Coordinates of C-alpha atoms and ligand atoms in Angstrom, one line a residue:
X1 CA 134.3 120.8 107.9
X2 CA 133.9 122.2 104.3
X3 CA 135.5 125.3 103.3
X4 CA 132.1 126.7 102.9
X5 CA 130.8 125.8 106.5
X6 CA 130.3 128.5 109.0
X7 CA 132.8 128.2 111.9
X8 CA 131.1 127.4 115.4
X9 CA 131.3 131.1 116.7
X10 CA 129.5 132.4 113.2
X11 CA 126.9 129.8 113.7
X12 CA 123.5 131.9 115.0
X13 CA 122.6 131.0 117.8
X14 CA 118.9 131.2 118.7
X15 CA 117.7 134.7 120.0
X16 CA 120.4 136.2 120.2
X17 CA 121.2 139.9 117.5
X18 CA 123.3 137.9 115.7
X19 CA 121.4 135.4 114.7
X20 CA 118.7 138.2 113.8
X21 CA 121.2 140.0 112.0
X22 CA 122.2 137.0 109.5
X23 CA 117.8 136.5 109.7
X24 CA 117.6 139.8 107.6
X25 CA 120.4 139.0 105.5
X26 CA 118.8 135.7 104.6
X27 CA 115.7 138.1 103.9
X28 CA 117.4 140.3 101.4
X29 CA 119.1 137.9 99.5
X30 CA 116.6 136.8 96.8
X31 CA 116.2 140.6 96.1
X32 CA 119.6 140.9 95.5
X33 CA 120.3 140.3 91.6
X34 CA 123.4 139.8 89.9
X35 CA 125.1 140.1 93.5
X36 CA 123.1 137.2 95.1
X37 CA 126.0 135.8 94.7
X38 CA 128.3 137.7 96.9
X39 CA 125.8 137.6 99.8
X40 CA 127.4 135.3 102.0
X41 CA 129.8 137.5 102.2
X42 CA 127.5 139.8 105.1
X43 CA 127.2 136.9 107.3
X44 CA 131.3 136.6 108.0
X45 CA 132.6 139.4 109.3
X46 CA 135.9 140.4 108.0
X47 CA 138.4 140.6 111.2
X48 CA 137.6 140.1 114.7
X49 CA 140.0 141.0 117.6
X50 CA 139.5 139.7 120.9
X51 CA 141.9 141.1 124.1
X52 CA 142.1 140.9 127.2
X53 CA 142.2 144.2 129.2
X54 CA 143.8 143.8 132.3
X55 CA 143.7 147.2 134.5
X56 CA 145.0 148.0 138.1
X57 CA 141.9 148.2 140.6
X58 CA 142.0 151.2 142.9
X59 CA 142.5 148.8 146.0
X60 CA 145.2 147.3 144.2
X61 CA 144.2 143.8 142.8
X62 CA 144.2 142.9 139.1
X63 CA 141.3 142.7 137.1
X64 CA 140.4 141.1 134.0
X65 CA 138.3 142.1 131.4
X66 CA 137.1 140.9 127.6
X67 CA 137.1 143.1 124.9
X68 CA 136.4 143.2 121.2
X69 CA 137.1 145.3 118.0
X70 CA 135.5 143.3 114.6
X71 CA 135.8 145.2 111.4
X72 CA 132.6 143.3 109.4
X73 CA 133.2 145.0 106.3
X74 CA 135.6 147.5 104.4
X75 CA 134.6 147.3 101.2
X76 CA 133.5 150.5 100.7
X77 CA 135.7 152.8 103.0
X78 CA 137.4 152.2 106.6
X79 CA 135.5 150.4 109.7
X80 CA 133.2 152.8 111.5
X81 CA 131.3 152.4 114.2
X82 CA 131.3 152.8 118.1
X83 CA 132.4 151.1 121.5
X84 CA 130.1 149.9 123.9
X85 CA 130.9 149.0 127.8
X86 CA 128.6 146.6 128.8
X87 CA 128.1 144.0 131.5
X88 CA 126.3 141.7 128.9
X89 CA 128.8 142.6 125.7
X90 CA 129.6 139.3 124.1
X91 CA 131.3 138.5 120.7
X92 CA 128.0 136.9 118.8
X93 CA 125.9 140.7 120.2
X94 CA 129.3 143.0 119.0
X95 CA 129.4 140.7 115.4
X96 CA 125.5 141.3 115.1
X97 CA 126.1 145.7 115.8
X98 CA 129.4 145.4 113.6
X99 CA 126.9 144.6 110.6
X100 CA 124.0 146.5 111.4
X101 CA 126.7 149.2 111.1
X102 CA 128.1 148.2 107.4
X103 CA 124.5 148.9 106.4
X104 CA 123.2 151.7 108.1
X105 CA 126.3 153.5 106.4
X106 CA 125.4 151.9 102.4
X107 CA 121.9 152.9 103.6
X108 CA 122.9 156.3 103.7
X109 CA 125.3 156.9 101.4
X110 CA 128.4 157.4 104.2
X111 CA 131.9 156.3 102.4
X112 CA 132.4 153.8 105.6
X113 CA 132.0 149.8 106.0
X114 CA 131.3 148.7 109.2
X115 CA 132.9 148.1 112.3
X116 CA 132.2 147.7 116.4
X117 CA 133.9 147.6 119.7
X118 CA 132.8 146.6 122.6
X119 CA 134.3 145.8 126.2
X120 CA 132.4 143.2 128.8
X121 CA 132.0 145.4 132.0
X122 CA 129.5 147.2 134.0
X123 CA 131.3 150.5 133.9
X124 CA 129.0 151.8 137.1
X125 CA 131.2 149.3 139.1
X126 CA 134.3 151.4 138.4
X127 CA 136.0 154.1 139.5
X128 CA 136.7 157.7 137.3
X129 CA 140.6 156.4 137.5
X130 CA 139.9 152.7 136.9
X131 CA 137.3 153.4 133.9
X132 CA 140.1 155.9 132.3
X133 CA 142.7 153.0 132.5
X134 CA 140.4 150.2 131.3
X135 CA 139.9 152.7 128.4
X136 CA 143.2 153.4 127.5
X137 CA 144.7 149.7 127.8
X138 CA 141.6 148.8 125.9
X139 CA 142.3 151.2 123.2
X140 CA 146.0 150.2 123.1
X141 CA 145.1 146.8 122.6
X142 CA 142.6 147.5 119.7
X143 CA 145.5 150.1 118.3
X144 CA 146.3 147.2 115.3
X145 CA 143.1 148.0 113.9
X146 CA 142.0 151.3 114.3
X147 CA 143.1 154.7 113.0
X148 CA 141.7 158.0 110.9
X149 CA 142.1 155.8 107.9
X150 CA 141.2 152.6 108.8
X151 CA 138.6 152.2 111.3
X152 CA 137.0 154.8 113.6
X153 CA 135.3 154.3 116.7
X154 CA 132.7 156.6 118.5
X155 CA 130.6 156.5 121.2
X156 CA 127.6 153.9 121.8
X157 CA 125.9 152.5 124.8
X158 CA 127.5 153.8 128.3
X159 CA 130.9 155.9 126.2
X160 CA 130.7 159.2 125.9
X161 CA 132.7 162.2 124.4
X162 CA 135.0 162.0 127.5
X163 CA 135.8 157.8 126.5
X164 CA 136.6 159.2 123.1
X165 CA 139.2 161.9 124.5
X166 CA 141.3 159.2 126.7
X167 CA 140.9 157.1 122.9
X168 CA 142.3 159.6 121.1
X169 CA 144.6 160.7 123.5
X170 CA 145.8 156.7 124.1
X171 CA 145.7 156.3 120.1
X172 CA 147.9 160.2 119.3
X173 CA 150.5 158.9 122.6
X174 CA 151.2 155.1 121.0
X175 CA 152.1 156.9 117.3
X176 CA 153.8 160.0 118.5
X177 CA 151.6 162.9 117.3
X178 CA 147.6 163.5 117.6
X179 CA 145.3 162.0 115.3
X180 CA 142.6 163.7 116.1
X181 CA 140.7 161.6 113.0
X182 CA 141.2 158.2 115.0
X183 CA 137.4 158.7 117.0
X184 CA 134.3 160.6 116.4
X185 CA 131.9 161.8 119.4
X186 CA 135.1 163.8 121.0
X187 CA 134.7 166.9 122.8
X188 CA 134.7 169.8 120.6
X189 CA 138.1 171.2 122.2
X190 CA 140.2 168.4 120.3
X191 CA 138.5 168.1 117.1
X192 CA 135.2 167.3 117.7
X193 CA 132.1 168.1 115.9
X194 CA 128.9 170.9 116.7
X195 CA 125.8 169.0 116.2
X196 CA 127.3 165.7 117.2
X197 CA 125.8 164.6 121.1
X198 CA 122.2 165.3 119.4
X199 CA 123.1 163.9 116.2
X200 CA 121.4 160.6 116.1
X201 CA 118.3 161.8 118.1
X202 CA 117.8 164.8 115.7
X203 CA 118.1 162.0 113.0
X204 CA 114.9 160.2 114.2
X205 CA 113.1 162.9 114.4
X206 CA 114.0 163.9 111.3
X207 CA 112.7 160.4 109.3
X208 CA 109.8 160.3 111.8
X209 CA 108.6 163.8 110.4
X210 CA 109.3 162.5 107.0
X211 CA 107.1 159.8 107.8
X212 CA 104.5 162.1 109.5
X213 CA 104.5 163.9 106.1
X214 CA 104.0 160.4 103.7
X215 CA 101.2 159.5 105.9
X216 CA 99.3 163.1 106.1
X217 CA 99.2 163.1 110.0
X218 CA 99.7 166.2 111.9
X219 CA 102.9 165.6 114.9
X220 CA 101.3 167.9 117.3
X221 CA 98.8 165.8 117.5
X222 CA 100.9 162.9 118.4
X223 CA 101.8 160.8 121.3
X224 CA 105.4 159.5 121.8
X225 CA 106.7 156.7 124.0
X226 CA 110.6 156.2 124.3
X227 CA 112.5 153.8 126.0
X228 CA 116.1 154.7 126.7
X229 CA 116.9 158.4 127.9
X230 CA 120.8 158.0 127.1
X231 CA 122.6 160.4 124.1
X232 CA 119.7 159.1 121.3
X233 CA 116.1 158.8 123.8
X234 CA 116.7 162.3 125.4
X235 CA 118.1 164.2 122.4
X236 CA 115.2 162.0 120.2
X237 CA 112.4 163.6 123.1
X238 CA 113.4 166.9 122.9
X239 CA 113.5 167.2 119.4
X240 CA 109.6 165.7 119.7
X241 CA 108.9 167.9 122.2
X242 CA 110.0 171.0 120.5
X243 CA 108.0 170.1 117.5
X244 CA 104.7 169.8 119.8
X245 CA 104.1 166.2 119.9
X246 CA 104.0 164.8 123.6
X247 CA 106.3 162.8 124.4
X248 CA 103.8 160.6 127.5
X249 CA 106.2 157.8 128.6
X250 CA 109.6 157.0 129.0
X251 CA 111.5 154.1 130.7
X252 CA 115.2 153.5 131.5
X253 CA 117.0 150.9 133.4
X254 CA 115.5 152.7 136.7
X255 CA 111.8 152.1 135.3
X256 CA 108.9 153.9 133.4
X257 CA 107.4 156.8 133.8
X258 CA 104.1 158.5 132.4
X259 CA 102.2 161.6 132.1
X260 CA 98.9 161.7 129.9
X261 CA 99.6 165.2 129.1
X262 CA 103.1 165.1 127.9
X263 CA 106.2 165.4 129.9
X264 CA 108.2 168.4 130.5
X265 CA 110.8 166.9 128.7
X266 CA 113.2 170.1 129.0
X267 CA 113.2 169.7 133.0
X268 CA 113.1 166.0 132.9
X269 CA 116.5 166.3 130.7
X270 CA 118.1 168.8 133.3
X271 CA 116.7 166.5 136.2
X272 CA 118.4 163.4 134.6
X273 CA 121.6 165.8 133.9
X274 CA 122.4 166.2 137.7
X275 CA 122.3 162.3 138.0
X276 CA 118.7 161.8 139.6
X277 CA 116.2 159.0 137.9
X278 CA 113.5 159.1 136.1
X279 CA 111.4 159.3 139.2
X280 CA 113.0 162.4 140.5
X281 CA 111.1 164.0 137.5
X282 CA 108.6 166.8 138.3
X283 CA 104.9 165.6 137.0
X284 CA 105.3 162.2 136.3
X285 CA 104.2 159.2 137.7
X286 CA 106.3 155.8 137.6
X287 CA 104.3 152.9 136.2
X288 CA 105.1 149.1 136.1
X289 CA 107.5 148.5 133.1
X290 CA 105.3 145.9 132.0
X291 CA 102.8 148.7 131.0
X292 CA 104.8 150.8 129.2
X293 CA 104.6 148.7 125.9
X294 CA 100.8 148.6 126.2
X295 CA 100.4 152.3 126.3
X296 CA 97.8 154.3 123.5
X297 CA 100.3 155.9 121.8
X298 CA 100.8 157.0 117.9
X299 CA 104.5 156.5 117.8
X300 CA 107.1 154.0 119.2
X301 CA 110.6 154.5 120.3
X302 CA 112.9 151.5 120.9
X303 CA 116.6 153.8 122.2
X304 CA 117.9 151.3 124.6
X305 CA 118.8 147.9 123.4
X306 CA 118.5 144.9 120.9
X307 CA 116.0 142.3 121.2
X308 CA 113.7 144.7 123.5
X309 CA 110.6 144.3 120.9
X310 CA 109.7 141.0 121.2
X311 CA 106.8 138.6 119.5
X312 CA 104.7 139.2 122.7
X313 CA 105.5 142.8 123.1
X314 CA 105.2 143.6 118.7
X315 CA 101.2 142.0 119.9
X316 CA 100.8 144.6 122.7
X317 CA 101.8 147.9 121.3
X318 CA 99.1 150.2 120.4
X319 CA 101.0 152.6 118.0
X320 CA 100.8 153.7 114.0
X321 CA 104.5 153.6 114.1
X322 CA 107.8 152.0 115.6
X323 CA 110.9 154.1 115.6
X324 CA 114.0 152.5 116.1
X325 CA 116.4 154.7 118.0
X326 CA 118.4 151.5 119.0
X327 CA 120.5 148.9 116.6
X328 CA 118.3 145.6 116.8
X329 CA 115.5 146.8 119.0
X330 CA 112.9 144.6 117.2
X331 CA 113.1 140.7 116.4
X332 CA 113.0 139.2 112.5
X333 CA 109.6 137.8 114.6
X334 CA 108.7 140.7 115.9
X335 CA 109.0 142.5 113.1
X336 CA 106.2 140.4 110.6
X337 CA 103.9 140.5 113.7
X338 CA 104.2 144.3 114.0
X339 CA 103.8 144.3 109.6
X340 CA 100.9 142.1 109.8
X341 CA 99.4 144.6 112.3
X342 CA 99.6 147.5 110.0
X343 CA 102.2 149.3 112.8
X344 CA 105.0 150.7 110.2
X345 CA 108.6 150.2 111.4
X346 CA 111.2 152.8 110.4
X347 CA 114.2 150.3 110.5
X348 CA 117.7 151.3 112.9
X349 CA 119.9 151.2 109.7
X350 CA 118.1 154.2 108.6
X351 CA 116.4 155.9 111.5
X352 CA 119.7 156.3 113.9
X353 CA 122.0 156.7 111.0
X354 CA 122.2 160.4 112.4
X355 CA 125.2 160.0 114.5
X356 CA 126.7 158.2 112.1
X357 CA 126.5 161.1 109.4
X358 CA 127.6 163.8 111.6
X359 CA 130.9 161.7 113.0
X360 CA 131.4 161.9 109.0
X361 CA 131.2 165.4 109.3
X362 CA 133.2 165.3 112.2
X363 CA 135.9 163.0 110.2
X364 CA 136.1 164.8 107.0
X365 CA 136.4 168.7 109.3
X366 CA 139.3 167.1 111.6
X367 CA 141.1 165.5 108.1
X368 CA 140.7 169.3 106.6
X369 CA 141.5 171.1 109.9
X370 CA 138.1 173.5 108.8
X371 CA 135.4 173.4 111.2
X372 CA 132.1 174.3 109.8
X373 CA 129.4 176.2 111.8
X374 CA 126.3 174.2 114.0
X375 CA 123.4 175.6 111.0
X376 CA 125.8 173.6 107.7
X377 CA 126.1 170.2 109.7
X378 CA 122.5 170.2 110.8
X379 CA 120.9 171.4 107.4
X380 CA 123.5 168.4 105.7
X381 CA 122.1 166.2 107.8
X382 CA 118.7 166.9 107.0
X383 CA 119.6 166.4 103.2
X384 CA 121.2 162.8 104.1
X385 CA 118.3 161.5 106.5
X386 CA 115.8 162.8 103.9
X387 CA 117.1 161.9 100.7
X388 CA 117.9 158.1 102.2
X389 CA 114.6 158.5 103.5
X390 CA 113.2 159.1 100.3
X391 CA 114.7 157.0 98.4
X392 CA 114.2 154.0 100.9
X393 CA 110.0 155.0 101.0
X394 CA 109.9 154.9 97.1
X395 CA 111.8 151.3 96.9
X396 CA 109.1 150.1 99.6
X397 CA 106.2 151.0 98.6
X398 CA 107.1 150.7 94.5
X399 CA 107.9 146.8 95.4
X400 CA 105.6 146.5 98.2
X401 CA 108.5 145.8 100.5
X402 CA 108.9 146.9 104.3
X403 CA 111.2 149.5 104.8
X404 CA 113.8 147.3 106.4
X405 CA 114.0 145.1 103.6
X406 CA 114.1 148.0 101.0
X407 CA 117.0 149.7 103.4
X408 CA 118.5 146.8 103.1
X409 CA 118.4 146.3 99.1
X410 CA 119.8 149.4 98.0
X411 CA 122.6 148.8 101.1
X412 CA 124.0 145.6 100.6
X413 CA 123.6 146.6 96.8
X414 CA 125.9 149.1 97.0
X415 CA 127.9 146.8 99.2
X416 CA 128.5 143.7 97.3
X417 CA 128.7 146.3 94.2
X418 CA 131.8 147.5 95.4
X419 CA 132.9 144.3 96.2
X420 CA 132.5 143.1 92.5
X421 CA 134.0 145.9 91.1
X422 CA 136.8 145.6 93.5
X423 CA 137.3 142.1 92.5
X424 CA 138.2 138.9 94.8
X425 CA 142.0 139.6 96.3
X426 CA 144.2 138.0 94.9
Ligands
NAD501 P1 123.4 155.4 126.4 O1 124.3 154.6 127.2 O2 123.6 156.9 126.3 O3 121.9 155.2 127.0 C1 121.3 154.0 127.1 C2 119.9 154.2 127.7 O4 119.2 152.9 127.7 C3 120.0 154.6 129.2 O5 119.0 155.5 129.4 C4 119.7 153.3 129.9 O6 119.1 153.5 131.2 C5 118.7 152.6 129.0 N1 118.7 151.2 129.2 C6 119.7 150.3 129.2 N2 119.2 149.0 129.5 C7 117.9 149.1 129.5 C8 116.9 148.2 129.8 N3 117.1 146.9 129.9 N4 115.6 148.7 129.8 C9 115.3 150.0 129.6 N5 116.3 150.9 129.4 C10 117.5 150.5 129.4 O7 123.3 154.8 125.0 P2 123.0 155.5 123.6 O8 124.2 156.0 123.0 O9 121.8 156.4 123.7 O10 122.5 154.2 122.7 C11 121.2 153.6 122.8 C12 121.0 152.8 121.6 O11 121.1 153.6 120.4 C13 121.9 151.6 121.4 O12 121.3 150.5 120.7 C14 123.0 152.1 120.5 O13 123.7 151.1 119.8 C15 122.1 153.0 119.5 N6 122.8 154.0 118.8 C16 123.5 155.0 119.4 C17 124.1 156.0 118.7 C18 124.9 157.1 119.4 O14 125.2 158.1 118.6 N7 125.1 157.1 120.6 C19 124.0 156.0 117.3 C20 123.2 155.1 116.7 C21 122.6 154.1 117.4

């Protein structure tokens, strides 16, 4: 092997979000300048910790789990970015989110690289007890890395604020004093931020109304479809919903749902809240899941998981626009189907970089001990979305780019600029 030769483990492998990941890299580079250099760079990430989590089972036996904790990139701050507990969590799908992660927060300007966490378990197969010590051995085990100034988790796919309390409460017992800076996404009662459980959905919204604006169409006139009702799909519906689009499908892991005339999303967020389905909603009738993709529908919204927009499903949807809540949602394949089809994409990196900015907020209030009021974060957040909105719309449509490509110039610019004027240790 060559010194320049990818390891096994960083080789893509086919379909999977990593190899998508180091897809769009590939895309960016010959845009990149002076720093083309520097690019291979995105497509090793920095550190990668593996552990194993082994936690006492309620009926006594031992389990074992895999976790993970890969900083991709620090060059232009500490690792950020959240923990997922997932049955189908693997290295090659935490690598992929690490670096999505590094450029959502160049994309918007956040003083963070990137970072990801995720553990390999079904967490619906656990008990309260049993979740809370799989979280705290997990977080002891990942306590090398992280910390307020070095890398900072936060909730992602099936964590929540009370994950991040036993994390910060695991991290502030192992060091002797709390740090409430180590996670973002915490309850409010030990540091955490207003704004921040609707952060990311409000952020959609906010670049799809930017969006709405460019292209001179009117949102109440629009129809929404969202798959994923977790912290980004339901906080992303409401925020529709209040604006006076309808919001006329929505699918989880349970299935899909539809009603023509718009959901009450408000009741179908308090019916979800007291643990029914989607089902259990009043005024809406379940559909096959097949269907929902082929819907007549103005605007798209992937909030689940990567790789959901396929080449066959990118031919099937019948929208102006394609949102993406999620990291990944849409393959490199996908993707110049749904170009070539006129449907504009409003890439991850910028369009859920929402929860990001606010556990920034959230970060920079718990380092100060000042907590600022719900009206400062959310009208900061609007400057962020809109201004990396802007500046990501002019770059695209002055080079004749898509979006995600032009997201992905001025971020890995400002990335690999650091790096160079950092300089190549030692
Ligand atoms: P969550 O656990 O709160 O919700 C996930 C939702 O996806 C659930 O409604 C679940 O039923 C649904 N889902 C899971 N598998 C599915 C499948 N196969 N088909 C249809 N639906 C499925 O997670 P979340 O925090 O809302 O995250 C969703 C996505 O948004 C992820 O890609 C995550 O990385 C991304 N994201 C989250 C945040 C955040 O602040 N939480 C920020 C940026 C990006």
């Amino acid at each position: 092997m060559n010194a320049n030769e990818l390891p096994s483990y960083l080789t893509p492998a086919p379909d999977s979000a990593w190899g998508d990941f180091v897809e769009q890299v590939d895309r960016v580079t010959p845009y990149l300048g002076e720093f083309t250099y520097l690019a291979s760079t995105l497509k090793r990430p920095q550190r990668i910790l593996i552990v194993d989590v082994p936690i006492r089972l309620d009926n006594g036996d031992l389990a074992h789990f895999e976790g993970y904790r890969i900083q991709h990139n620090t060059f232009r701050g500490p690792g950020k970015g959240g923990i997922r507990f997932h049955q189908d969590v693997t290295l090659s799908e935490v690598m992929a989110l690490a670096g999505w992660m590094t450029i959502k927060n160049a994309a918007v300007g956040v003083p963070y690289g990137g970072s990801k966490g995720g553990v390999r378990v079904d967490p619906a197969t656990l008990s309260e007890a049993e979740l809370e010590r799989l979280t705290r051995r997990y977080t002891s085990e990942i306590g090398i890395l992280i910390g307020p100034d070095r890398d900072i988790p936060a909730p992602d796919v099936n964590t929540d604020e009370r994950i991040m309390a036993w994390m910060m409460d695991t991290y502030s017992m192992n060091i002797g004093h709390s740090a409430t800076g180590v996670v973002t996404g915490k309850p409010i009662s030990i540091g955490g931020s207003l704004g921040r459980r609707a952060a990311t959905g409000r952020g959609v919204y906010i670049v799809t109304a930017a969006a709405v604006e460019k292209l001179k169409l009117d949102m109440k006139k629009l129809r929404v479809i969202i798959q994923g009702m977790g912290n980004v799909g339901h906080s992303a519906a409401r925020f529709f919903h209040e604006a006076g689009a309808r919001v006329i499908a929505v699918q989880d892991v349970t299935g899909s749902v539809f009603n023509g005339d718009g959901i009450d999303v408000p009741r179908m967020n308090s019916t979800l809240r007291l643990g029914q389905t989607l089902r259990d909603c009043p005024g809406v009738e379940p559909i096959p899941n097949d269907q929902f993709w082929s819907l007549d529908c103005d605007i798209v919204v992937p909030a689940a998981l990567e790789r959901q927009i396929t080449e066959d499903i990118a031919r099937r949807i019948k929208a102006r626009m394609v949102v993406e809540g999620a990291n990944g949602p849409t393959t490199p394949a996908a993707d110049d189907i749904l170009r070539q089809r006129g449907i504009l994409v409003l890439p991850d990196v910028l369009a859920n970089a929402g929860g990001v900015t606010v556990s920034y907020f959230e970060w920079v209030q718990d380092f100060s001990s000042f907590f600022w009021t719900e009206a400062e974060i959310n009208a900061r957040l609007d400057r962020i979305m809109r201004d990396a909105f802007e500046a990501i719309w002019e770059l695209s449509v002055g080079r004749k780019l898509p979006l995600r490509t032009a997201a992905f110039i001025l971020a890995c610019t400002r990335i690999l600029q650091a790096r160079h004027m950092r300089g190549l240790y030692p």
